[in-house]
XYZ file of C-alpha atoms in Angstrom:
124
model
C -23.779 -5.123 17.060
C -19.988 -4.759 17.392
C -19.610 -8.509 16.805
C -21.463 -8.285 13.501
C -19.583 -5.169 12.373
C -16.212 -6.743 13.122
C -17.204 -10.049 11.496
C -18.268 -8.300 8.279
C -15.141 -6.126 8.341
C -13.021 -9.258 8.774
C -14.694 -10.925 5.800
C -13.861 -7.877 3.677
C -10.248 -7.833 4.872
C -9.903 -11.578 4.126
C -11.246 -10.985 0.614
C -8.817 -8.107 0.085
C -5.723 -9.959 1.284
C -6.434 -13.636 0.531
C -9.632 -13.998 -1.471
C -8.135 -13.225 -4.854
C -5.236 -15.704 -4.667
C -6.394 -19.248 -5.431
C -3.361 -20.478 -7.375
C -1.080 -23.125 -5.891
C 2.593 -23.052 -6.854
C 4.208 -26.322 -7.939
C 7.830 -26.577 -6.848
C 10.508 -28.327 -8.957
C 10.339 -31.383 -6.681
C 6.593 -31.711 -7.364
C 5.393 -30.398 -4.008
C 2.759 -27.680 -3.876
C 2.741 -24.481 -1.850
C 0.145 -21.811 -1.396
C -2.189 -20.516 -2.381
C -1.170 -17.695 -0.021
C 2.202 -16.068 0.368
C 3.520 -15.160 3.814
C 3.210 -11.417 3.124
C -0.517 -11.829 2.466
C -1.164 -13.575 5.779
C 1.015 -11.079 7.677
C -0.850 -8.221 5.977
C -4.172 -9.746 6.985
C -3.078 -10.101 10.616
C -1.681 -6.574 10.817
C -4.758 -5.091 9.165
C -7.035 -6.864 11.649
C -5.158 -5.298 14.561
C -6.844 -1.957 13.810
C -10.458 -3.119 14.323
C -9.444 -5.214 17.344
C -7.758 -2.154 18.871
C -10.782 -0.001 18.078
C -13.207 -2.421 19.728
C -11.054 -3.282 22.747
C -10.169 0.328 23.500
C -13.889 1.199 23.577
C -14.653 -1.780 25.829
C -16.463 -3.751 23.116
C -14.515 -6.796 24.238
C -17.091 -9.310 23.023
C -16.968 -7.691 19.595
C -13.182 -7.813 19.488
C -12.881 -11.360 20.819
C -15.789 -12.909 18.899
C -16.258 -10.761 15.774
C -12.849 -11.235 14.188
C -12.694 -15.020 14.800
C -16.251 -15.414 13.492
C -15.353 -13.534 10.313
C -12.117 -15.476 9.847
C -13.848 -18.802 10.445
C -16.626 -18.084 7.949
C -14.140 -16.784 5.367
C -11.840 -19.795 5.760
C -14.763 -22.220 5.533
C -16.071 -20.564 2.373
C -12.629 -20.247 0.780
C -11.420 -23.763 1.583
C -14.636 -25.823 1.357
C -13.862 -27.026 -2.168
C -11.048 -29.218 -0.784
C -11.945 -32.790 -1.677
C -9.866 -34.353 1.104
C -12.110 -32.970 3.837
C -9.088 -31.808 5.801
C -10.086 -28.199 5.284
C -12.173 -28.487 8.467
C -8.970 -29.055 10.447
C -7.617 -25.775 9.077
C -10.886 -23.976 9.739
C -10.837 -25.248 13.327
C -7.265 -24.064 13.746
C -8.213 -20.633 12.400
C -11.140 -20.458 14.828
C -9.206 -21.492 17.936
C -6.061 -19.558 17.070
C -7.891 -16.347 16.295
C -9.962 -16.655 19.496
C -6.776 -16.966 21.547
C -4.948 -14.149 19.764
C -7.849 -11.695 19.813
C -8.554 -12.574 23.450
C -4.982 -11.863 24.516
C -4.688 -8.758 22.332
C -8.003 -7.387 23.625
C -7.025 -7.991 27.239
C -3.691 -6.225 26.761
C -5.262 -3.296 24.909
C -8.050 -2.885 27.472
C -5.649 -3.013 30.429
C -3.236 -0.511 28.868
C -6.137 1.756 27.978
C -7.492 1.521 31.563
C -4.054 2.345 32.967
C -3.730 5.328 30.609
C -7.194 6.589 31.552
C -6.473 6.322 35.299
C -3.118 8.079 34.854
C -4.812 10.964 33.023
C -7.432 11.350 35.738
C -4.767 11.660 38.462
C -2.852 14.358 36.605
């Protein structure tokens, strides 16, 4: 259940930070950037730390490690699937693998710190 809750929450956070911006910027040299600005992606990542912390600190490690990457992967696929080059799948794969690694490491760190804090409190 935690996996589904975190996946749905991640979809909503993606929509809030990135879903509304679909405009690419054309630079003077003709190159294109975007559609997202760095602050949007940083905001998305920082916002997703809260549900990962919540899940990992309550020992819902599968929810933290799988829910957020599932939500990000689905959101990226939906948002980028209109790309005619077909390369969007490379980006979606990178989102999936990268978010699995980051949420796995973050969850492990949070759970170990939380365990250490809990054991310290019990000794006091």
